[in-house]
Tab-separated table of C-alpha atoms and ligand atoms in Angstrom:
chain	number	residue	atom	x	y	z
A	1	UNK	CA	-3.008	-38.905	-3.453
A	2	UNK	CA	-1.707	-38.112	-6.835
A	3	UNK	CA	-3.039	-35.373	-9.092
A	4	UNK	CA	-5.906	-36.885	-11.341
A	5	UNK	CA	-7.322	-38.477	-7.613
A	6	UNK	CA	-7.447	-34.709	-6.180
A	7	UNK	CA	-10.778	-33.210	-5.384
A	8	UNK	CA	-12.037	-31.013	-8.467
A	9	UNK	CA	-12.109	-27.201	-7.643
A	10	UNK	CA	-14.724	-24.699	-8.473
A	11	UNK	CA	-13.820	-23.541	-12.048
A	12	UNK	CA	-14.140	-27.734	-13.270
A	13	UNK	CA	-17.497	-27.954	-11.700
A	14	UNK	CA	-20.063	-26.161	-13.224
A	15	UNK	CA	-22.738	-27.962	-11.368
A	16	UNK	CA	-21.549	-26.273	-7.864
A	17	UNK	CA	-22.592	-23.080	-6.793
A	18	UNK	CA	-19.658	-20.559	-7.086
A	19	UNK	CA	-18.481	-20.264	-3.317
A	20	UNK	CA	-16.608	-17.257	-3.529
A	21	UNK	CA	-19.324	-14.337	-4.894
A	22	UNK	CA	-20.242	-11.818	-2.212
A	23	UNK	CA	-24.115	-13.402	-1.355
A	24	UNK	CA	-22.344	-17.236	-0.579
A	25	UNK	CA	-19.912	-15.347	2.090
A	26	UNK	CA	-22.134	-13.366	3.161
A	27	UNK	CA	-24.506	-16.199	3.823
A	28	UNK	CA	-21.594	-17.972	4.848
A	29	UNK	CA	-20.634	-15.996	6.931
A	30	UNK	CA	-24.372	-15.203	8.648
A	31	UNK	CA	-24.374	-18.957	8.949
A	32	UNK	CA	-21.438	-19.091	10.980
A	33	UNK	CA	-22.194	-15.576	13.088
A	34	UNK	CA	-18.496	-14.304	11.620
A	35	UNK	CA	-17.393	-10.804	11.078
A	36	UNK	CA	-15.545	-9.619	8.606
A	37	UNK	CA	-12.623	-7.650	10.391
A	38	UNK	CA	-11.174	-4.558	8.332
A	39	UNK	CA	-8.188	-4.686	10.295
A	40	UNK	CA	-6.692	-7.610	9.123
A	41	UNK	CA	-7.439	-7.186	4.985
A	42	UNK	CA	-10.485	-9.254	4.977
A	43	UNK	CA	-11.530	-8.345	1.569
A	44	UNK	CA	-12.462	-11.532	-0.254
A	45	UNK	CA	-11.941	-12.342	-4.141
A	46	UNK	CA	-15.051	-12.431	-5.490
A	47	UNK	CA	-14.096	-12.003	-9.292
A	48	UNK	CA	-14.289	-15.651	-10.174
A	49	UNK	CA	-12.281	-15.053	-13.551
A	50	UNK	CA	-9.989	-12.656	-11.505
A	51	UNK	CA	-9.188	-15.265	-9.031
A	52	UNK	CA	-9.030	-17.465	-11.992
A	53	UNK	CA	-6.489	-15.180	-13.343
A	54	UNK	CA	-3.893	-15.006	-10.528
A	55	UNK	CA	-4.058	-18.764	-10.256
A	56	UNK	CA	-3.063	-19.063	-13.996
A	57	UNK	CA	-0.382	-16.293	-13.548
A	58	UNK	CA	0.958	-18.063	-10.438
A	59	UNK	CA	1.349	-21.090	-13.091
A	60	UNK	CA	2.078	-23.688	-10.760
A	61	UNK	CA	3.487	-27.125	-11.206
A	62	UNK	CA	3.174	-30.128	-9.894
A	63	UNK	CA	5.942	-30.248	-8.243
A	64	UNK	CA	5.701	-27.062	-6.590
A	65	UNK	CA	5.694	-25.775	-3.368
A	66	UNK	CA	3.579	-23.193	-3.062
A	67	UNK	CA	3.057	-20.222	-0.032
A	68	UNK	CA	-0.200	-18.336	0.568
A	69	UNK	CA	-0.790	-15.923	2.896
A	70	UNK	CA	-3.959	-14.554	4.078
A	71	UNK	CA	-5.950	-18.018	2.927
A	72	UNK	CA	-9.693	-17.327	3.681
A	73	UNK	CA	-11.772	-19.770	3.317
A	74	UNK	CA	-9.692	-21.311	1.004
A	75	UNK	CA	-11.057	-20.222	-2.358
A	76	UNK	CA	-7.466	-19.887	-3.839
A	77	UNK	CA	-5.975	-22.634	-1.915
A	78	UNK	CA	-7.720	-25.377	-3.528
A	79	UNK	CA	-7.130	-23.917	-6.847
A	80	UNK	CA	-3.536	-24.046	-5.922
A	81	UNK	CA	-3.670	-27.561	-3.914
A	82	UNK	CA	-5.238	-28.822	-7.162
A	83	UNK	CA	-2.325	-27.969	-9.351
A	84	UNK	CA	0.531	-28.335	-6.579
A	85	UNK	CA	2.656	-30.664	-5.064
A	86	UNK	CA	2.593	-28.989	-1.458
A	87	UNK	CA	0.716	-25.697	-0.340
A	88	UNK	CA	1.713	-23.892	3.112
A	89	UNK	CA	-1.279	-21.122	3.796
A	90	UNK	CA	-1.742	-18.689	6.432
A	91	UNK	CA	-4.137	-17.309	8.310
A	92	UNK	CA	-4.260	-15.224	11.383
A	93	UNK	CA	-8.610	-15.629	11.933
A	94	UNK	CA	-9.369	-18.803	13.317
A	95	UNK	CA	-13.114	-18.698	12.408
A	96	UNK	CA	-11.596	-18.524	9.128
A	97	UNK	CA	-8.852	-21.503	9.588
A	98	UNK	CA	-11.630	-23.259	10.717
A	99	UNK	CA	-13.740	-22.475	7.402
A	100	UNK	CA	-10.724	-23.309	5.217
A	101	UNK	CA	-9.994	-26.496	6.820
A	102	UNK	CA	-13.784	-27.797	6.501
A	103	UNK	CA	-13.282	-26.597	2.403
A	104	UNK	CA	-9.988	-28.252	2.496
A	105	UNK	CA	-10.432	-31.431	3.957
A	106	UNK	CA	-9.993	-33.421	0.973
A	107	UNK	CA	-6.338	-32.161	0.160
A	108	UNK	CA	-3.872	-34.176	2.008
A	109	UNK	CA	-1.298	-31.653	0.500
A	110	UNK	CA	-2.242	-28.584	2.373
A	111	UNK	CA	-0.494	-27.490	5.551
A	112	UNK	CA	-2.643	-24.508	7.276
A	113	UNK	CA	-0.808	-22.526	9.982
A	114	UNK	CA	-3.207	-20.363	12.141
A	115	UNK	CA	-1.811	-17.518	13.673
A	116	UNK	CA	0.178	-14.526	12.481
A	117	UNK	CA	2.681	-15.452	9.257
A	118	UNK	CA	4.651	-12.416	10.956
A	119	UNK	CA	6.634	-12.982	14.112
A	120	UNK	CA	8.429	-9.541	14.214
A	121	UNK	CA	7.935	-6.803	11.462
A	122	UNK	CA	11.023	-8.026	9.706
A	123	UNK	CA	10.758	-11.829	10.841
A	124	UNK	CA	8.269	-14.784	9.515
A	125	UNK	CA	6.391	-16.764	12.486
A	126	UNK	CA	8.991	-19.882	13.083
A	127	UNK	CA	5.726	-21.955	12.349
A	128	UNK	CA	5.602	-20.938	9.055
A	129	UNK	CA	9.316	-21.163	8.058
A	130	UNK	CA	8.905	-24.723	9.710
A	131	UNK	CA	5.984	-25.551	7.430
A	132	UNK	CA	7.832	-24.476	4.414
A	133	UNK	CA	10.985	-26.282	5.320
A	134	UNK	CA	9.336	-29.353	5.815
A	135	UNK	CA	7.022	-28.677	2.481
A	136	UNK	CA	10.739	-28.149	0.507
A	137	UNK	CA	12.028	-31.324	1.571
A	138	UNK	CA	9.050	-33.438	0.529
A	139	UNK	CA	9.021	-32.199	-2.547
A	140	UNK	CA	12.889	-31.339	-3.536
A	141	UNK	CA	12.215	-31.200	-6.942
A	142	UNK	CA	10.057	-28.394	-7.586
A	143	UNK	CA	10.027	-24.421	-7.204
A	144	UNK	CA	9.233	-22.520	-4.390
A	145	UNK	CA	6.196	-20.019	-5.531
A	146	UNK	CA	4.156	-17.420	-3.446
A	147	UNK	CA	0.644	-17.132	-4.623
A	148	UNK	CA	-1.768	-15.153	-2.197
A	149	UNK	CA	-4.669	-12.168	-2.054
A	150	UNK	CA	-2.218	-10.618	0.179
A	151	UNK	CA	-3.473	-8.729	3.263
A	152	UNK	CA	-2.774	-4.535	2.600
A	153	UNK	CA	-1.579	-5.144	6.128
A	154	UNK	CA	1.572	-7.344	5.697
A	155	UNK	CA	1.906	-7.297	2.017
A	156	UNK	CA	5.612	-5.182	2.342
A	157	UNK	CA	7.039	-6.813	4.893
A	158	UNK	CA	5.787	-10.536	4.030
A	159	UNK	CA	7.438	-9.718	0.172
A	160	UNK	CA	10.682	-8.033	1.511
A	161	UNK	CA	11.331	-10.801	4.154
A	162	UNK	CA	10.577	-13.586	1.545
A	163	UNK	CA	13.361	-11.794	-0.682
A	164	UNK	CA	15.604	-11.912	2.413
A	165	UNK	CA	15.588	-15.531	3.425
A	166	UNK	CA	18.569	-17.789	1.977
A	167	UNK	CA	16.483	-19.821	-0.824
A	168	UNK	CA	13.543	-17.080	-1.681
A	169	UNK	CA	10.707	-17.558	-4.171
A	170	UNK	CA	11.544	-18.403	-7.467
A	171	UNK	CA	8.428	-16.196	-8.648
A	172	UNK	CA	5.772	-14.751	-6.573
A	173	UNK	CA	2.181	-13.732	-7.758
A	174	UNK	CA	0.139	-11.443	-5.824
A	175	UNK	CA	-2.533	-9.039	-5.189
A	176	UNK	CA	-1.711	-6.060	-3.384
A	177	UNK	CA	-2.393	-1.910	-3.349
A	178	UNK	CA	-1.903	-0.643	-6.408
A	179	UNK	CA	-0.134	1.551	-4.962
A	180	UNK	CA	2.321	-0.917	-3.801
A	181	UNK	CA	2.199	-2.837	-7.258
A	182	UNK	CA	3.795	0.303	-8.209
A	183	UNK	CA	6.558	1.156	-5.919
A	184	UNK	CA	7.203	-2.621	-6.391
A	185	UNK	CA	7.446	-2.530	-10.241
A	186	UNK	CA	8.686	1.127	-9.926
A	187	UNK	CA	11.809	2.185	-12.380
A	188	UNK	CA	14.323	5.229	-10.983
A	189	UNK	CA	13.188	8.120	-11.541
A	190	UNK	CA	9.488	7.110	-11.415
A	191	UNK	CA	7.728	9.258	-8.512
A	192	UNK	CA	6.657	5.647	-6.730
A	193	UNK	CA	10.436	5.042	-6.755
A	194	UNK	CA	11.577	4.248	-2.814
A	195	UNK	CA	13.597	1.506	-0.694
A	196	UNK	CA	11.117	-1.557	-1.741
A	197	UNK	CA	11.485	-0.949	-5.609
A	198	UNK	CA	15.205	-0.778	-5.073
A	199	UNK	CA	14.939	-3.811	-2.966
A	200	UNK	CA	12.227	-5.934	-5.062
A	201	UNK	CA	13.997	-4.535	-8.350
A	202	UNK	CA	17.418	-5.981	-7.543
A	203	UNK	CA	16.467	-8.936	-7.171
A	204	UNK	CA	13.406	-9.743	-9.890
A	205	UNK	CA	11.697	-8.633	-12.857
A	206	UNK	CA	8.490	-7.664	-12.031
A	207	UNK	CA	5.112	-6.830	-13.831
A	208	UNK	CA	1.374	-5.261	-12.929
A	209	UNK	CA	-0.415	-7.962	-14.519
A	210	UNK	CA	-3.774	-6.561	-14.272
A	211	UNK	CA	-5.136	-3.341	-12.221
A	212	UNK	CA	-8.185	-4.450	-10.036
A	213	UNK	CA	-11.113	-2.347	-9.125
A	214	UNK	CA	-12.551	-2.162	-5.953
A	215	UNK	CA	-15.641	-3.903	-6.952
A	216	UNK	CA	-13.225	-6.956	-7.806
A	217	UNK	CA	-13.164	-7.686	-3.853
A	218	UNK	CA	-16.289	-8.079	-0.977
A	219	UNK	CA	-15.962	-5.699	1.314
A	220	UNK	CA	-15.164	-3.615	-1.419
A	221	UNK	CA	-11.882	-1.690	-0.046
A	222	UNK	CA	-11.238	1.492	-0.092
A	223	UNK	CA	-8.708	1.228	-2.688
A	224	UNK	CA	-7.506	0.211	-6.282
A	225	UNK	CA	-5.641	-3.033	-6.109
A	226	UNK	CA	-3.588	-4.994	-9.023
A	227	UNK	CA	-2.108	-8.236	-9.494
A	228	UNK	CA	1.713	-8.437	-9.484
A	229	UNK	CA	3.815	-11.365	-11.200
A	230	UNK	CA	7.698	-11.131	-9.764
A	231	UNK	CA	9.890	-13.740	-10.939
A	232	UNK	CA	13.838	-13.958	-9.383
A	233	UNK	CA	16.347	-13.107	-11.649
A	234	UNK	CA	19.124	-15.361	-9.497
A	235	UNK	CA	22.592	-14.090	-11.250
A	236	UNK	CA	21.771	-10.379	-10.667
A	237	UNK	CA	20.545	-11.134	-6.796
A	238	UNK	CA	23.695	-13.066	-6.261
A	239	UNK	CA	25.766	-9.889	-7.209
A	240	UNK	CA	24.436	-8.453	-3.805
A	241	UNK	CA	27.224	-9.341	-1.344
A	242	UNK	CA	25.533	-9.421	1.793
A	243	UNK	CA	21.665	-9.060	1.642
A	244	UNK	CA	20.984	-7.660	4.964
A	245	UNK	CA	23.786	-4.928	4.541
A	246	UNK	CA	22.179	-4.441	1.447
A	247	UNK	CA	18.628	-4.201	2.842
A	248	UNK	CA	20.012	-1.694	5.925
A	249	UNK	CA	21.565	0.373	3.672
A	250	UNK	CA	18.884	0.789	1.001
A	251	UNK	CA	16.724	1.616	4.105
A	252	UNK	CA	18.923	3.699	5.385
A	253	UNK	CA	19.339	6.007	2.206
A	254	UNK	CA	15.812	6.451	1.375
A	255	UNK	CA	15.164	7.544	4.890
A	256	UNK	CA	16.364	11.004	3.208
A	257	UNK	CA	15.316	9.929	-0.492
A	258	UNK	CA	14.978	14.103	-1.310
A	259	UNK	CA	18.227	14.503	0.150
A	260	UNK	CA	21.782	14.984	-2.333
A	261	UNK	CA	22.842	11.292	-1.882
A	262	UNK	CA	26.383	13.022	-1.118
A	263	UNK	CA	25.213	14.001	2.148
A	264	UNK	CA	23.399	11.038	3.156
A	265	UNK	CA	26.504	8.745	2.497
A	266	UNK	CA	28.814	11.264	4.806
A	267	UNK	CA	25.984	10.588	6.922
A	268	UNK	CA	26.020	6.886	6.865
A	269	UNK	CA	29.475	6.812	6.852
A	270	UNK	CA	30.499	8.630	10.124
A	271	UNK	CA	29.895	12.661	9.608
A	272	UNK	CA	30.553	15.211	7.586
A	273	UNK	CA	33.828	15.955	10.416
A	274	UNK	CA	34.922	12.435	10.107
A	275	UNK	CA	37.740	12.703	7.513
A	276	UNK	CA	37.388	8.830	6.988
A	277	UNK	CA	33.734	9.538	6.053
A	278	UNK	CA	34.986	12.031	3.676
A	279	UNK	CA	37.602	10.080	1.947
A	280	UNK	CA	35.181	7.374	1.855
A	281	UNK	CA	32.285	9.009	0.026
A	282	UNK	CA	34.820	11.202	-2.420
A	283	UNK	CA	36.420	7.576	-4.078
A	284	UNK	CA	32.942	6.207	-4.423
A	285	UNK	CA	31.860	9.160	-6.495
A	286	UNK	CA	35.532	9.391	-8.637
A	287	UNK	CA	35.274	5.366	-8.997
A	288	UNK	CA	31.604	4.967	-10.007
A	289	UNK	CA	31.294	8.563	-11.882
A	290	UNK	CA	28.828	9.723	-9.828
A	291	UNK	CA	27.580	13.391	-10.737
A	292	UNK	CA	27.835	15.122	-7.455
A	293	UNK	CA	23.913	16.683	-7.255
A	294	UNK	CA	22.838	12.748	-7.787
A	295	UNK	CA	19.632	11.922	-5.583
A	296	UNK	CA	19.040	7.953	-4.182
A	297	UNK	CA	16.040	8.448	-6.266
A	298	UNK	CA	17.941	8.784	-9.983
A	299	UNK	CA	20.118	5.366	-9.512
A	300	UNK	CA	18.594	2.284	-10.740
A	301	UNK	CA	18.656	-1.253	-8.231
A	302	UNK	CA	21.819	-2.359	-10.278
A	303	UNK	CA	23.872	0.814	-9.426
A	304	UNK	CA	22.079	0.576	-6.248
A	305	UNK	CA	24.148	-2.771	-5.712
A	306	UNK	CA	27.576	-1.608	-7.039
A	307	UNK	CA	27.378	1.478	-5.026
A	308	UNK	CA	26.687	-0.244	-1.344
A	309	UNK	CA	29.248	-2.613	-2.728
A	310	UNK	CA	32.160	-0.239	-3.269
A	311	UNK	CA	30.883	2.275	-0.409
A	312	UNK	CA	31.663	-1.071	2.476
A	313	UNK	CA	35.187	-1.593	0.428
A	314	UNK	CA	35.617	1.954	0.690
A	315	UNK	CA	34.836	2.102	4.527
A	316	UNK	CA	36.227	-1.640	5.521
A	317	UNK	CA	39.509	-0.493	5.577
A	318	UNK	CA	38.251	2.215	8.597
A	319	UNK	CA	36.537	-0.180	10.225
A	320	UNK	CA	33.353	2.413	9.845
A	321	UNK	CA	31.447	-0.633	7.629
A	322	UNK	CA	27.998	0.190	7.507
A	323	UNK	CA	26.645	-3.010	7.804
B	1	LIG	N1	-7.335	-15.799	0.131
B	1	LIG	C1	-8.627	-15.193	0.388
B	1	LIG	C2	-9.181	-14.634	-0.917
B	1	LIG	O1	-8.461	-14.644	-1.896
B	1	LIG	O2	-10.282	-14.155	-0.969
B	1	LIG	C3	-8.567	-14.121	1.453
B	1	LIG	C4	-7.638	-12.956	1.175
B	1	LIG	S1	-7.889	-11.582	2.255
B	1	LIG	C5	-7.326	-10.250	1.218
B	1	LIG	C6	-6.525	-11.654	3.363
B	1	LIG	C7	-6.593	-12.770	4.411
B	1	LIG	O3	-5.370	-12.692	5.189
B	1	LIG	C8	-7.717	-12.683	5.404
B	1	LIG	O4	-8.340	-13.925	5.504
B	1	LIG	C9	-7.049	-12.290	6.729
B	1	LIG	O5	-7.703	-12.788	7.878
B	1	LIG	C10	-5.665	-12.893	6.557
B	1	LIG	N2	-4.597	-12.200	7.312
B	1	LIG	C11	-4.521	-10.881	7.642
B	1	LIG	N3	-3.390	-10.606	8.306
B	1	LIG	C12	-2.718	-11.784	8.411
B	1	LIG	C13	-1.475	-12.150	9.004
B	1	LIG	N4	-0.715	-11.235	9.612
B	1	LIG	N5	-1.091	-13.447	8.930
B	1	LIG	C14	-1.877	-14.373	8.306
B	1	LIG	N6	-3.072	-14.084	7.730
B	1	LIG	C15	-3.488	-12.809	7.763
């Protein structure tokens, strides 16, 4: 099908009934004898020019491949289908697969995976990584883009794990906790400031697009919720030398974030008794500069990546590598 043959969406047909205000789900949803489950994020996008929004943020292409977690009944997935060249969405509800794929029928360009998009808290379902894979090769040419109302649920670990695959997104657009749009957006020094903004920051630039009020979603969560643009800033995540050493040891400081980072290091590195440990963590702070009362909390996600990356030098030669 190419694009001008694709099934028109909501916003280009004015003569449709909106389907995605609260009173069509929730006769929807009457309809079908489904209930909405708290548990698993079900908080629908019911701000047409909101949802409008994030799809023109996203910005997708036509030769795009495009993820989406968490797709509903498939409000945002046609917008993106419309646009893209393939789109790989998620959802764990099958009542709600089953919705999506009724409202989706027309789009030969849509691959749906029901079930979980998480396998293992740091590990995407095989299904889904299958579905991309596949989605990448039949359309070589484009980007890779994540555009989803993420589920509060999975929202960290589906970003972080995305950032840790070989070939991540090239920009990802999202709606998440504020909260979480924070920490993910979060300079050092900023009280949000913790292992995911060191993590996210490293790799992208990222931006709070828009802060979203509760009323912005049916159920209306408990929460205040914003839409996040990150895009990959390639050069600066390819000075990371190995990203799961990276990711471990990011972890692994801000376990003690209020800590003197001195102390965590010795602590990473073997002991304050081991004299290795000792050497170890005294070069790093003579070759970087460090001041010695320096917190994990005060270094930015560029020093962040020189430090982890002279720390392993420093210890390789031991054989105490924390990675
Ligand atoms: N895309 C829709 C929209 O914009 O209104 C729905 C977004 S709603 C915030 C999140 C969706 O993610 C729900 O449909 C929920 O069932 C689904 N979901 C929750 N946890 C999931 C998981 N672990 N894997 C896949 N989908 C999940």
């Amino acid at each position: 099908m190419s694009h001008s043959d694709r099934p028109p969406t909501e916003p280009s047909r004015p003569d449709v009934p909106p389907r995605q205000t609260a009173a069509y789900l929730r006769a929807l949803f009457a309809e079908v004898g489904f209930n909405v489950n708290p548990r698993h994020g079900q908080n629908f996008l019911i701000d047409l020019n909101l949802l409008d929004l994030l799809d023109r943020t996203a910005a997708v292409g036509a030769d795009d491949v495009v993820l989406e977690v968490g797709t509903g009944t498939g409000a945002l997935t046609e917008r993106l289908a419309a646009v893209a060249s393939r789109v790989v969405t998620c959802e764990i509800d099958p009542r709600l697969a089953q919705l999506a794929r009724e409202r989706l029928v027309e789009f030969d360009n849509v691959t749906l995976v029901e079930g979980d998009v998480l396998a293992g808290k740091h590990r995407f379902a095989p299904e889904v990584l299958q579905a991309i894979a596949a989605a990448r090769a039949a359309a070589p040419a484009g980007r890779f883009l994540l555009a989803a109302n993420l589920p509060y649920c999975v929202a960290t670990p589906v970003i972080s794990n995305l950032l840790a695959l070989p070939e991540p997104f090239t920009a990802a657009t999202v709606t998440v906790q504020r909260e979480m749009a924070e920490r993910m957006t979060a300079a050092a020094g900023d009280s949000s400031y913790n292992a995911l903004s060191v993590w996210v920051g490293a790799q992208c630039r990222g931006e709070i697009v828009r802060g979203l009020p509760p009323t912005s979603f049916w159920p209306r969560p408990g929460v205040d919720s914003a839409i996040v643009r990150l895009d990959l800033e390639p050069e600066r995540r390819g000075a990371i030398e190995d990203l799961p050493r990276f990711h471990r040891f990011v972890r692994d400081v801000f376990c003690h974030r209020r800590k003197v980072l001195r102390g965590v290091l010795l602590g990473i590195a073997g002991g304050r008794r081991t004299a290795a440990a000792r050497e170890a963590v005294e070069a790093l702070y003579t070759s970087l500069g460090l001041p010695p009362a320096v917190r994990a909390e005060d270094l930015s996600p560029d020093a962040f990546v020189r430090m982890e990356r002279e720390f392993h030098r420093m210890l390789a030669p031991h054989g105490e590598g924390s990675g």
